[in-house]
XYZ file of C-alpha atoms in Angstrom:
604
model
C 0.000 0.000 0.000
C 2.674 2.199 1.008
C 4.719 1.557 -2.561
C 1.279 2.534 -4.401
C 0.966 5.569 -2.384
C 4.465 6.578 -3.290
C 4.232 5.906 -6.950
C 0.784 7.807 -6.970
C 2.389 11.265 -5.311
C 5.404 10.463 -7.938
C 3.114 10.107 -11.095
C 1.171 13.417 -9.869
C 4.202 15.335 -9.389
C 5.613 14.473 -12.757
C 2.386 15.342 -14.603
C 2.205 19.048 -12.431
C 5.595 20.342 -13.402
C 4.307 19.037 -16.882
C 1.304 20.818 -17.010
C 2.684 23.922 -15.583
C 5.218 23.870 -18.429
C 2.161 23.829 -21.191
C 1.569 27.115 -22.403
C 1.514 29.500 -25.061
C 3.796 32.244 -25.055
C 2.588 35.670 -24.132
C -0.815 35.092 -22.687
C -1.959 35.053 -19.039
C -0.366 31.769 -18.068
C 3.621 32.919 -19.660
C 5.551 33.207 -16.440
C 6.774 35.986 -17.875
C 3.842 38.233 -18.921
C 2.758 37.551 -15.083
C 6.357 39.381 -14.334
C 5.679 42.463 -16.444
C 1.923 43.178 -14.975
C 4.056 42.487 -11.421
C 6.502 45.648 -12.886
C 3.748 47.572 -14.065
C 2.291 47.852 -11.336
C 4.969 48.526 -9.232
C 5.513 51.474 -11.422
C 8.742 49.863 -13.248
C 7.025 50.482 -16.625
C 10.340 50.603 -18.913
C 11.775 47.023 -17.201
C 8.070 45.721 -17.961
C 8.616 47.228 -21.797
C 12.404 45.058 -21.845
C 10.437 41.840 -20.293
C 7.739 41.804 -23.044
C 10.018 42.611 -25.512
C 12.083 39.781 -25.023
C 8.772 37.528 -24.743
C 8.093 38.430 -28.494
C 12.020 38.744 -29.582
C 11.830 39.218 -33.585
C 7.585 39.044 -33.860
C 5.664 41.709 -34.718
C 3.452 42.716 -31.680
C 0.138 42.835 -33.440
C 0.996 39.000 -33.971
C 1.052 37.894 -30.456
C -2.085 36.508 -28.307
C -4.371 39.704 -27.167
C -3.202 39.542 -23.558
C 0.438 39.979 -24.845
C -0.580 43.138 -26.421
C -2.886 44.704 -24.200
C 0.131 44.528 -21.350
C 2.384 45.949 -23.946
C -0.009 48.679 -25.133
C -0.588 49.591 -21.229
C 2.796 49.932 -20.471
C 4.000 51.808 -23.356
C 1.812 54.254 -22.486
C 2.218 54.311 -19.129
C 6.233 55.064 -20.126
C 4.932 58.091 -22.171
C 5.424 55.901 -25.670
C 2.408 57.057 -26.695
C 2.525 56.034 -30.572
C 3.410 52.561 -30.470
C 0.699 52.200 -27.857
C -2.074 53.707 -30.303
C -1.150 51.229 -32.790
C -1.553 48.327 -30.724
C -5.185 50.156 -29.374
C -6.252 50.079 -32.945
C -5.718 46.896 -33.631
C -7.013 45.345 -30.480
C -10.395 47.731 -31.091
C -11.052 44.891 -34.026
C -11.260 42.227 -32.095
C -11.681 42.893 -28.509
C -15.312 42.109 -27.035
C -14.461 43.866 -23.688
C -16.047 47.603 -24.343
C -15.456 48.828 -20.886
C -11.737 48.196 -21.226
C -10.983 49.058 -24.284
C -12.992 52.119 -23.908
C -11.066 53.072 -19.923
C -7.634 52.325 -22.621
C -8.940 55.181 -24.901
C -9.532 57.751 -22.198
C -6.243 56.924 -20.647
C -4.440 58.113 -24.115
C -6.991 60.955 -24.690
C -5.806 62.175 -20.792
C -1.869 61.135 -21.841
C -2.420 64.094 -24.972
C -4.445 66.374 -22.897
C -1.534 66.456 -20.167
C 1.216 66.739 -23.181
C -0.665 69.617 -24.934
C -1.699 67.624 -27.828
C -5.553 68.886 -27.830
C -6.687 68.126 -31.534
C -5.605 64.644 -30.882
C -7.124 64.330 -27.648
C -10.529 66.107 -29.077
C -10.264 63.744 -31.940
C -9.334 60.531 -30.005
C -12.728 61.569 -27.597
C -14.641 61.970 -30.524
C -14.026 58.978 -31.908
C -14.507 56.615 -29.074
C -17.858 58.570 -28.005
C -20.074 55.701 -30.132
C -20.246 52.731 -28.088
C -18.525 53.799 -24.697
C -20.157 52.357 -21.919
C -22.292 54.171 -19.885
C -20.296 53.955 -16.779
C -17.517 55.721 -18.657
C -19.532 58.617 -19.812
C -19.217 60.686 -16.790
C -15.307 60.555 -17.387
C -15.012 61.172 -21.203
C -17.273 64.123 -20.073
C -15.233 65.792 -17.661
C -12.149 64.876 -20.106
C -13.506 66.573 -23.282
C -14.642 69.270 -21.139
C -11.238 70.504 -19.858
C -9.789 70.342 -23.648
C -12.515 72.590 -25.316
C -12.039 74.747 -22.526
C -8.009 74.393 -22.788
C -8.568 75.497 -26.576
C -10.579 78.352 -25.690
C -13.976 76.547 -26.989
C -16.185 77.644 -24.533
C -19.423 77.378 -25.650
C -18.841 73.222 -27.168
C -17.783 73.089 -23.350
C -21.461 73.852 -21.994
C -23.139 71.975 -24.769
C -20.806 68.656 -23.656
C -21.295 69.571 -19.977
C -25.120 69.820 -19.962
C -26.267 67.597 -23.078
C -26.503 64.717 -20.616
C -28.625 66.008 -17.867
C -26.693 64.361 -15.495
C -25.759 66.891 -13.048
C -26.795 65.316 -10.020
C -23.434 62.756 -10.976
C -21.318 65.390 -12.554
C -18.287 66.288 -9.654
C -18.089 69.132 -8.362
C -14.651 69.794 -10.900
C -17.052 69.332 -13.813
C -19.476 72.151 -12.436
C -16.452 74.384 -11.730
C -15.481 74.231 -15.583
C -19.375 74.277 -16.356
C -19.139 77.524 -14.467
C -15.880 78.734 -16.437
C -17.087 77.998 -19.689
C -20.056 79.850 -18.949
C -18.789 82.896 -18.133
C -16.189 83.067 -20.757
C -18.901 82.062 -23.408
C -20.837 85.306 -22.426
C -23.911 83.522 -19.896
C -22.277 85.434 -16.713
C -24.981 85.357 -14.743
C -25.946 81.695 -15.006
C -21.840 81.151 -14.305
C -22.309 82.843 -11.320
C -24.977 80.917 -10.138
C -23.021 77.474 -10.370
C -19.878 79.377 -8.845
C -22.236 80.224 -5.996
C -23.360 76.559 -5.712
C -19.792 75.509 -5.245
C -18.601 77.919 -2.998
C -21.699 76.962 -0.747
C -21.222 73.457 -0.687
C -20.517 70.988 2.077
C -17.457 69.282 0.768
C -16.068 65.663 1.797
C -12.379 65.940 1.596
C -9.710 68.212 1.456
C -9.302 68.666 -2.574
C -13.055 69.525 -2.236
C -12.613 72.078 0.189
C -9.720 73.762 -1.466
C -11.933 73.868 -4.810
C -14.970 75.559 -2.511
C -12.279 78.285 -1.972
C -10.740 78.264 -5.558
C -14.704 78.735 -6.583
C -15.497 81.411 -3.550
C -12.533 83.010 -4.767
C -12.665 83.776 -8.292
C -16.602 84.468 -7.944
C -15.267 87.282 -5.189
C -12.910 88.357 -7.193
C -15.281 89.142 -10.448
C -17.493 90.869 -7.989
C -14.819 93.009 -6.912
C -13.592 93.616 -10.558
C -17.633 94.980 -11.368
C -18.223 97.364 -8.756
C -19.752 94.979 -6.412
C -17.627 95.236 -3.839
C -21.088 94.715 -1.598
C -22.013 91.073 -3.031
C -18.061 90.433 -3.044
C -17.719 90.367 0.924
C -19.913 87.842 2.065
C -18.415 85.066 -0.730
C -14.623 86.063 0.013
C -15.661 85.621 3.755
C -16.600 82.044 3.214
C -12.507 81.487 1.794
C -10.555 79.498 4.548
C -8.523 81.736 6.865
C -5.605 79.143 6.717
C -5.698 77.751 3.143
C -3.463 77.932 -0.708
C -6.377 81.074 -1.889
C -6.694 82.994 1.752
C -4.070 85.374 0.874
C -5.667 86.617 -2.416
C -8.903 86.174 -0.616
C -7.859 89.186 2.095
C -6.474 91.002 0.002
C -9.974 91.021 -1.606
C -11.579 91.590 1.119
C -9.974 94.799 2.543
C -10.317 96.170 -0.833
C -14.735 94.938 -1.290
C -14.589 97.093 1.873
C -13.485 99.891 -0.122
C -14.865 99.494 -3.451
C -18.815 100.759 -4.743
C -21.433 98.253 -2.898
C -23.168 97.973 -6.149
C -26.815 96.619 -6.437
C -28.081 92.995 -5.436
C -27.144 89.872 -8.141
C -30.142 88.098 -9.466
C -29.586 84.473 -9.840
C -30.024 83.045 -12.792
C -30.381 78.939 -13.240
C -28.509 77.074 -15.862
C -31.494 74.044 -16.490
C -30.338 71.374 -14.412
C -29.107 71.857 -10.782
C -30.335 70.341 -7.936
C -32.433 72.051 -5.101
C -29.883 74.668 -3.141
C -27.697 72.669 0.107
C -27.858 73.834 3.525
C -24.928 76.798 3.422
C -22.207 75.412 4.870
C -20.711 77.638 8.120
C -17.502 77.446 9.866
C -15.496 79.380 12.388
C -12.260 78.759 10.384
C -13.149 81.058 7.376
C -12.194 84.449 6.712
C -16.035 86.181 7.957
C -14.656 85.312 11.612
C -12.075 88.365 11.337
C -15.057 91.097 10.514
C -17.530 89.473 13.391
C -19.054 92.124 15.562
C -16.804 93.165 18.051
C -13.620 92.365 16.693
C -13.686 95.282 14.179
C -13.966 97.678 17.031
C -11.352 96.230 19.061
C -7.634 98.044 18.887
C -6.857 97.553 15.514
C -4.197 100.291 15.150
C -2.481 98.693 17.847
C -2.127 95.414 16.482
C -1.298 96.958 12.941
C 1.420 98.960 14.884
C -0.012 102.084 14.532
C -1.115 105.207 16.617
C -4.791 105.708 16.654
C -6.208 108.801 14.614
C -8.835 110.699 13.532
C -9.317 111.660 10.196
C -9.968 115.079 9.110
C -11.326 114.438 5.694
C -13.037 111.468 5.901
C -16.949 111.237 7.000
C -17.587 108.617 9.345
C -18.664 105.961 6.838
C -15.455 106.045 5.298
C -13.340 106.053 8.320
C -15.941 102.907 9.221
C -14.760 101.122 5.845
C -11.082 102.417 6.626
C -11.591 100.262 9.626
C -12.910 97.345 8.374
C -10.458 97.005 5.567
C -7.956 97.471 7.696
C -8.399 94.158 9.335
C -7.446 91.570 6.533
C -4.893 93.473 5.514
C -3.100 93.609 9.057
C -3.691 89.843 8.990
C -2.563 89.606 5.527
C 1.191 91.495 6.006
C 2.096 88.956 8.558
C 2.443 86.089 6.654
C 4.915 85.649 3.667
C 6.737 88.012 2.137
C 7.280 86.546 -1.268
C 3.450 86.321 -1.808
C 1.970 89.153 -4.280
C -0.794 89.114 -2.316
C 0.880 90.633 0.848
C 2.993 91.985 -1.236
C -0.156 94.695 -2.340
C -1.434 94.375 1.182
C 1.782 96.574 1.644
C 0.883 99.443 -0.809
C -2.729 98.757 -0.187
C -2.833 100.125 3.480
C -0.451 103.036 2.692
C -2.117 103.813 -0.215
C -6.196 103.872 1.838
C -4.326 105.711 4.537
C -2.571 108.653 2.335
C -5.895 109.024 0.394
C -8.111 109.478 3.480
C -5.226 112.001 4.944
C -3.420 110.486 7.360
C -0.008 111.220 5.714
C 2.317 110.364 9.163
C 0.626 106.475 8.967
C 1.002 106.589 5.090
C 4.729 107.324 5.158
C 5.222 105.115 7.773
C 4.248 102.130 5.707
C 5.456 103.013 2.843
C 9.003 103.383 3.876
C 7.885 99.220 5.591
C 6.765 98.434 2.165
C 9.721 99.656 -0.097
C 12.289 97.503 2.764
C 9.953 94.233 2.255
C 10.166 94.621 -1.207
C 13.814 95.387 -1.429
C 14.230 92.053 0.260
C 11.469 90.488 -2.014
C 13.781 91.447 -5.133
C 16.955 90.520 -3.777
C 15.580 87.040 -2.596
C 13.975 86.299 -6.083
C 17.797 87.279 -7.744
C 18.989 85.075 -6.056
C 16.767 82.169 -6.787
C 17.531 83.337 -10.462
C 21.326 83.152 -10.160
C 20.796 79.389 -8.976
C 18.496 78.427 -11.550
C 20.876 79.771 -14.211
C 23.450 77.367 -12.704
C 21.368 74.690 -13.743
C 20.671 73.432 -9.851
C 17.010 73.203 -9.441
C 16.326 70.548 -12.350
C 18.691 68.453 -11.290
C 17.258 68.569 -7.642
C 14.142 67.959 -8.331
C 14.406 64.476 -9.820
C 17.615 63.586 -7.725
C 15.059 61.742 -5.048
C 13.517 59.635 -7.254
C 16.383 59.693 -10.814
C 15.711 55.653 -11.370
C 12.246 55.597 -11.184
C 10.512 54.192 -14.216
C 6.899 55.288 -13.307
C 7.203 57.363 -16.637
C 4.220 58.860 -17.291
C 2.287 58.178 -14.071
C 5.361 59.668 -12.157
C 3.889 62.492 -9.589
C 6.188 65.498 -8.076
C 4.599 65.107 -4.743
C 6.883 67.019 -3.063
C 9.375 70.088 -3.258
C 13.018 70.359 -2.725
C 14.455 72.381 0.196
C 15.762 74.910 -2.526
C 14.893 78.595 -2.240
C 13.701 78.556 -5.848
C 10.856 75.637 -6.086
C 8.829 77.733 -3.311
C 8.657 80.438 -5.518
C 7.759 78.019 -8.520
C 4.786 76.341 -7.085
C 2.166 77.339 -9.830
C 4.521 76.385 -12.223
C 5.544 73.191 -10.958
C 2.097 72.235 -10.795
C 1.137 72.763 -14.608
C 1.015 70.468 -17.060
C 3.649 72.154 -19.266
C 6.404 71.692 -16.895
C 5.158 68.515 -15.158
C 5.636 66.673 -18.629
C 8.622 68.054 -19.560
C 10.378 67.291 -16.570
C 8.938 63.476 -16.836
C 11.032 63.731 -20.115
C 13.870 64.528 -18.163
C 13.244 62.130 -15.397
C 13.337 59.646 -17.957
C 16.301 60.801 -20.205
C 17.910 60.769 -16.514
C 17.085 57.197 -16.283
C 18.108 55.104 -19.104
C 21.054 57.075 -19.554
C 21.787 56.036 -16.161
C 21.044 52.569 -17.210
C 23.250 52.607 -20.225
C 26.254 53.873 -17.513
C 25.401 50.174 -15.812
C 25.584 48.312 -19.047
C 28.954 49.789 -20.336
C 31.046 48.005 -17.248
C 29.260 44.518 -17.603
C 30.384 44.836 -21.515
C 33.631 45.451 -21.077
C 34.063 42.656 -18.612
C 32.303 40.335 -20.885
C 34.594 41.276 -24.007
C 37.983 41.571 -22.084
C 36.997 37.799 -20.450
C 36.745 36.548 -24.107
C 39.793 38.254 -25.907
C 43.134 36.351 -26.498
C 45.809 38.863 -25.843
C 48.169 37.483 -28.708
C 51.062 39.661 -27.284
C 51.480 36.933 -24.188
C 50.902 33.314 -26.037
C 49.391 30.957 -24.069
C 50.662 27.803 -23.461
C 49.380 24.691 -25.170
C 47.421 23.390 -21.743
C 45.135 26.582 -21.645
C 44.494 26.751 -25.047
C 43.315 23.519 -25.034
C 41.199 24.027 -21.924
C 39.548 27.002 -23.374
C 38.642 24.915 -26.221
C 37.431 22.146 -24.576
C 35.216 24.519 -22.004
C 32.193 24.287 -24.734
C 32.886 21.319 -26.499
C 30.732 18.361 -26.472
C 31.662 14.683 -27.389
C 29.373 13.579 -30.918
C 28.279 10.295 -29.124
C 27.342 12.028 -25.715
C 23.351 11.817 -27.134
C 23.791 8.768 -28.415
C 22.251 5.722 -26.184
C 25.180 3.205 -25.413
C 23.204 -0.368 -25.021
C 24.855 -3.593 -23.970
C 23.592 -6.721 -24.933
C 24.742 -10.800 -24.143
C 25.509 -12.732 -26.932
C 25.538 -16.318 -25.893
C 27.023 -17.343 -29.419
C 30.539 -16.532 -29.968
C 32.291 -17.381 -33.028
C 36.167 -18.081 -33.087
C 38.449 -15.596 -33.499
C 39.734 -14.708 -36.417
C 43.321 -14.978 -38.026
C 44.614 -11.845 -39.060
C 47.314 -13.831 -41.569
C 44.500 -16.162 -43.308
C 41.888 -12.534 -43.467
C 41.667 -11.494 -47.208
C 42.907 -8.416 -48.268
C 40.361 -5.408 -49.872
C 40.342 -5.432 -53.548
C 41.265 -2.280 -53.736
C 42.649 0.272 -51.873
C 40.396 3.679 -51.228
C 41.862 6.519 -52.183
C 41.215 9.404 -49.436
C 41.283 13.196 -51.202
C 43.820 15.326 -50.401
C 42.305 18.102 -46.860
C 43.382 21.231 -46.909
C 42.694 24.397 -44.476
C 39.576 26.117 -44.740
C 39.845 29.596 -45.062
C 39.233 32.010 -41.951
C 36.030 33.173 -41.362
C 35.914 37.113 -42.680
C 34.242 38.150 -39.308
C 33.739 36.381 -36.167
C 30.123 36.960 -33.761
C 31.288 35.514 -30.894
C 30.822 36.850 -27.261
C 33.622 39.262 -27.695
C 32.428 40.769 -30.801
C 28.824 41.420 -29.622
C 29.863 43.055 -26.593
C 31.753 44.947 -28.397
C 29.037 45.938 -30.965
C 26.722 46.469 -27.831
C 28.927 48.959 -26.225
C 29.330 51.112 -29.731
C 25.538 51.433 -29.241
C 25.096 52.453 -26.101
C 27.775 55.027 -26.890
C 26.034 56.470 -29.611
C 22.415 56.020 -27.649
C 24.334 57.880 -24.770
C 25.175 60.587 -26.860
C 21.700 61.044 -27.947
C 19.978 60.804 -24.633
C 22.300 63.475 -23.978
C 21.489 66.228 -26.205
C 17.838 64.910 -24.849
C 18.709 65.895 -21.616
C 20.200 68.721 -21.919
C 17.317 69.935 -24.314
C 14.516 69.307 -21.810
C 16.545 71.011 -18.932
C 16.992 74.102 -21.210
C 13.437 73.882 -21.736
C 12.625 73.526 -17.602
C 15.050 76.380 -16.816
C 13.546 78.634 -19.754
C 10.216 78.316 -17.978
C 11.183 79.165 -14.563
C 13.563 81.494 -15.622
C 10.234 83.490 -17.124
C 7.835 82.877 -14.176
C 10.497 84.123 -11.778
C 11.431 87.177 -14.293
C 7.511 88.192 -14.114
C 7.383 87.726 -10.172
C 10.794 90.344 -10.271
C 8.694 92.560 -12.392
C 5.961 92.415 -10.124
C 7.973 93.403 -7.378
C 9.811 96.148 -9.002
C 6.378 97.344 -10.248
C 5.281 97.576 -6.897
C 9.002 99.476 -5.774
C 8.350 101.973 -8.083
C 5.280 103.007 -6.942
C 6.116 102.901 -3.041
C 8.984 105.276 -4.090
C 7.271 107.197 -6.119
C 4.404 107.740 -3.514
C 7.140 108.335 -1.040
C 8.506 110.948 -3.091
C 5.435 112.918 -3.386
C 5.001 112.173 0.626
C 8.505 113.848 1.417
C 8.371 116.809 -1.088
C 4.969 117.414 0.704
C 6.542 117.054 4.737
C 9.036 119.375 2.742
C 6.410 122.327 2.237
C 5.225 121.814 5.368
C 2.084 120.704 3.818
C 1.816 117.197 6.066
C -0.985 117.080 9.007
C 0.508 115.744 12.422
C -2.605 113.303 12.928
């Protein structure tokens, strides 16, 4: 019994590592396509690319089984190879009966030419894939289309793709922010303003939410402020976060609604398919808390660092509104320096205080302004002078230089470098987000052609005779016999009994062959003209990656002239800004001290 167990667990054994041998190449069961997906999704895209590739060695892709090429297509495209996975797209749209993924692989390259700036291919690709996309997929090649009409400036195809569906109870709230953008820039202003409103007012569930209720409470404050409305634009700056990425432009709003024409009350106007108005949402951590009752009346001048006063030419409504925008602006000259915002805060309360009289305060501040900003200027040179070394690129990707997550790859976070914190709406465009994957990625397989070269030259040095130092006969021979095989080591050597032996037999009496055979004469054959052996393809090898080295470095250095271009001209506008803002501080200060001159200042 025990024997028959044995043999059973022997025979099962053999036929598993049998069966697990049986498959086709490049489908779900190839050991190897299993290893690529595993790359993929560890974000090593370009060693996924080299697995496949060697899967299908000398075979054209569009040959090999469908699972083969839809892990190819995926993670060409996830490298950025965006071509060579269109073809392979196209031809699995033919036969694929899987709509939902074929149609999530088509909004994946529409988003890949969106991000890269292609936008007539991405409109085109979304256009074309629009028949037969599954409905759960609609919502997405929405929002997608959406962003590139509005990215080429079509505004009004924008609304028509963002409301033809009636679905705005599903839409996200990103997809009624551009609904509210293409509105507005397509002429409907007040209807835009309505879905602004709806944003700004709504409870949101995470953080990106709540900084787009700000982004949304913002900009619809803003175009108040910019119509004479300064009274509608208070109460939807106040709802900004105190503490958030848009509070500073939101004060600096607010002190100036404070200031500006009240205007007359904003009729709403409904786009056709919103939902019945939310509760309004209400928290203590927006900027309304700073202008609650009370607070306003509290010492303001002291905490501004000022003396009180009492102005002689201003009626007490305007020395009310004085007040009241003097609040987030004292709040607002605290924080940053480098920030535009505070940067105007500056100029903003000398500027209210010198036209309402009180010239003492006015030259006070801006004397404080024209020092911040002489800082401001000399900080942002020198953030210049390093990017024109060529620094900041190279810092950037230096955390992460051998990752392959191509396009995927995220800059999540900033270098401690004085010039990315003054680059943070660049960095986070597309522009120079995809360029400086292109870098990343120049960065990394020239780094991977520096590994290469070493293993190459071992390989060819190991198989090179030096013919200057013969060896003797004992290694030669060795070295020829390392590879060689006996012809009969295949062959089956059987041994048999033979229980009939004849006698042996005389070699004197044995007959002699009738005639002798003539062997032809051997001669030499001729060397072969080249040899292919290890030596000579590592050597062929390493004259490629030489000349693919060369290449990937005029890449490099293309796309970091490119990255330093661009944040050599957002930096060059923020110095402008600055010495914008100089000149008039100096200018007002100027006029201030020609006037203490004449006597013509009031002691307040």
């Amino acid at each position: 019994m025990r024997r028959i167990a044995l043999f059973a667990f022997a025979a099962l054994a053999v036929f598993s590592a049998s069966a697990a041998e049986l498959y086709v190449p490049g489908t779900l069961d190839d050991p190897r396509v299993r290893a690529a997906e595993y790359l993929s999704r560890d974000d090593r895209h370009f060693s996924a690319i080299v697995e496949l590739r060697q899967i299908g060695d000398g075979i054209d892709p569009l040959r090999m089984p469908a699972d083969y090429q839809w892990r190819l297509a995926d993670s060409y495209l996830a490298f950025g190879m965006r071509d060579r996975a269109a073809a392979i797209y196209r031809n699995l749209a033919a036969t694929t009966a899987d709509p939902v993924r074929m149609g999530r692989a088509m909004l994946n390259l529409a988003e890949f030419e969106y991000e890269r700036g292609y936008l007539a291919e991405a409109r085109a690709t979304l256009y074309r894939v629009r028949e037969g996309l599954p409905q759960t997929l609609l919502e997405q090649w929405q929002d997608l289309l959406a962003r590139v009409l509005l990215a080429e400036g079509r505004y009004g195809e924008a609304v028509e793709i963002l409301t033809e569906l009636n679905n705005s109870d599903r839409q996200s709230p990103y997809m009624r922010y551009n609904l509210a953008v293409a509105l507005m820039n397509d002429g409907r202003v007040p209807q835009g303003q309505t879905v602004l409103d709806r944003i700004g007012r709504m409870v949101p569930q995470n953080l990106e939410e709540l900084a787009l209720r700000d982004r949304a409470n913002l900009s619809l404050g803003w175009h108040f402020l910019q119509s004479q409305q300064g009274g509608t634009a208070k109460p939807i700056l106040s709802r900004v976060r105190l503490e958030g990425p848009f509070s500073n432009r939101a004060l600096l709003g607010l002190g100036w609604a404070e200031l500006a024409p009240q205007g007359e009350r904003i009729a709403k106007v409904q786009v056709g398919d919103e939902q019945p108005d939310a509760s309004p949402f209400t928290t203590f951590s927006t900027l309304g808390i700073l202008l609650r009752p009370g607070f306003v009346e509290e010492d303001i001048f002291k905490r501004a660092g000022m003396r009180a006063f009492r102005l002689r030419k201003a009626s007490k409504d305007e020395e009310e509104a004085l007040r009241r925008a003097l609040v987030p602006w004292v709040e607002l000259i605290s924080r940053d320096p480098m920030d535009s915002a505070v940067q105007e805060a500056w100029l903003a309360i000398a500027f209210t205080l010198d036209r309402l009289g009180a010239y003492t305060q006015a030259l006070q501040y801006y004397e404080r302004a024209v020092n911040v900003l002489d800082n401001a200027r000399a900080r942002m040179t020198a953030a210049i002078a390093s990017i024109r070394q060529g620094r900041m690129v190279e810092t950037i990707v230096r955390r992460e230089i051998d990752s392959e997550a191509g396009w995927e790859w995220k800059l999540l976070d900033l270098p401690d470098a004085p010039e990315t914190y003054f680059l943070q709406n660049l960095l986070a465009e597309h522009r120079f987000q995809e360029a400086l994957k292109n870098y990343r990625d120049v960065r990394m397989m020239a780094r991977t052609l520096d590994a290469w070269a070493p293993r190459l030259r071992a390989i060819e040095q190991s198989q090179t005779v030096d013919t200057r130092a013969p060896m003797r006969p004992e290694e030669l021979i060795r070295r020829a016999r390392s590879d060689w095989r006996p012809p009969w080591s295949d062959l089956p050597i059987r041994l048999t009994l033979d229980r009939s032996l004849s006698p042996p037999v005389d070699d004197r009496t044995a007959t002699a062959p009738a005639a002798a055979v003539l062997l032809p004469s051997l001669k030499l054959a001729p060397p072969p003209a080249r040899f292919n052996g290890p030596a000579e393809r590592a050597r062929t090898a390493q004259q490629r990656i030489a000349n693919l080295r060369e290449q990937l470095a005029l890449a490099g250095a293309e796309q970091a002239k490119l990255l330093q271009d661009m944040a050599l001209a957002e930096l060059e506008a923020q110095k402008r800004q600055i010495e914008r803002y100089l000149v008039e501080a100096r200018f007002a200060l100027a006029r201030l001290y020609d006037r203490q001159k004449k006597g013509e200042l009031n002691n307040e």
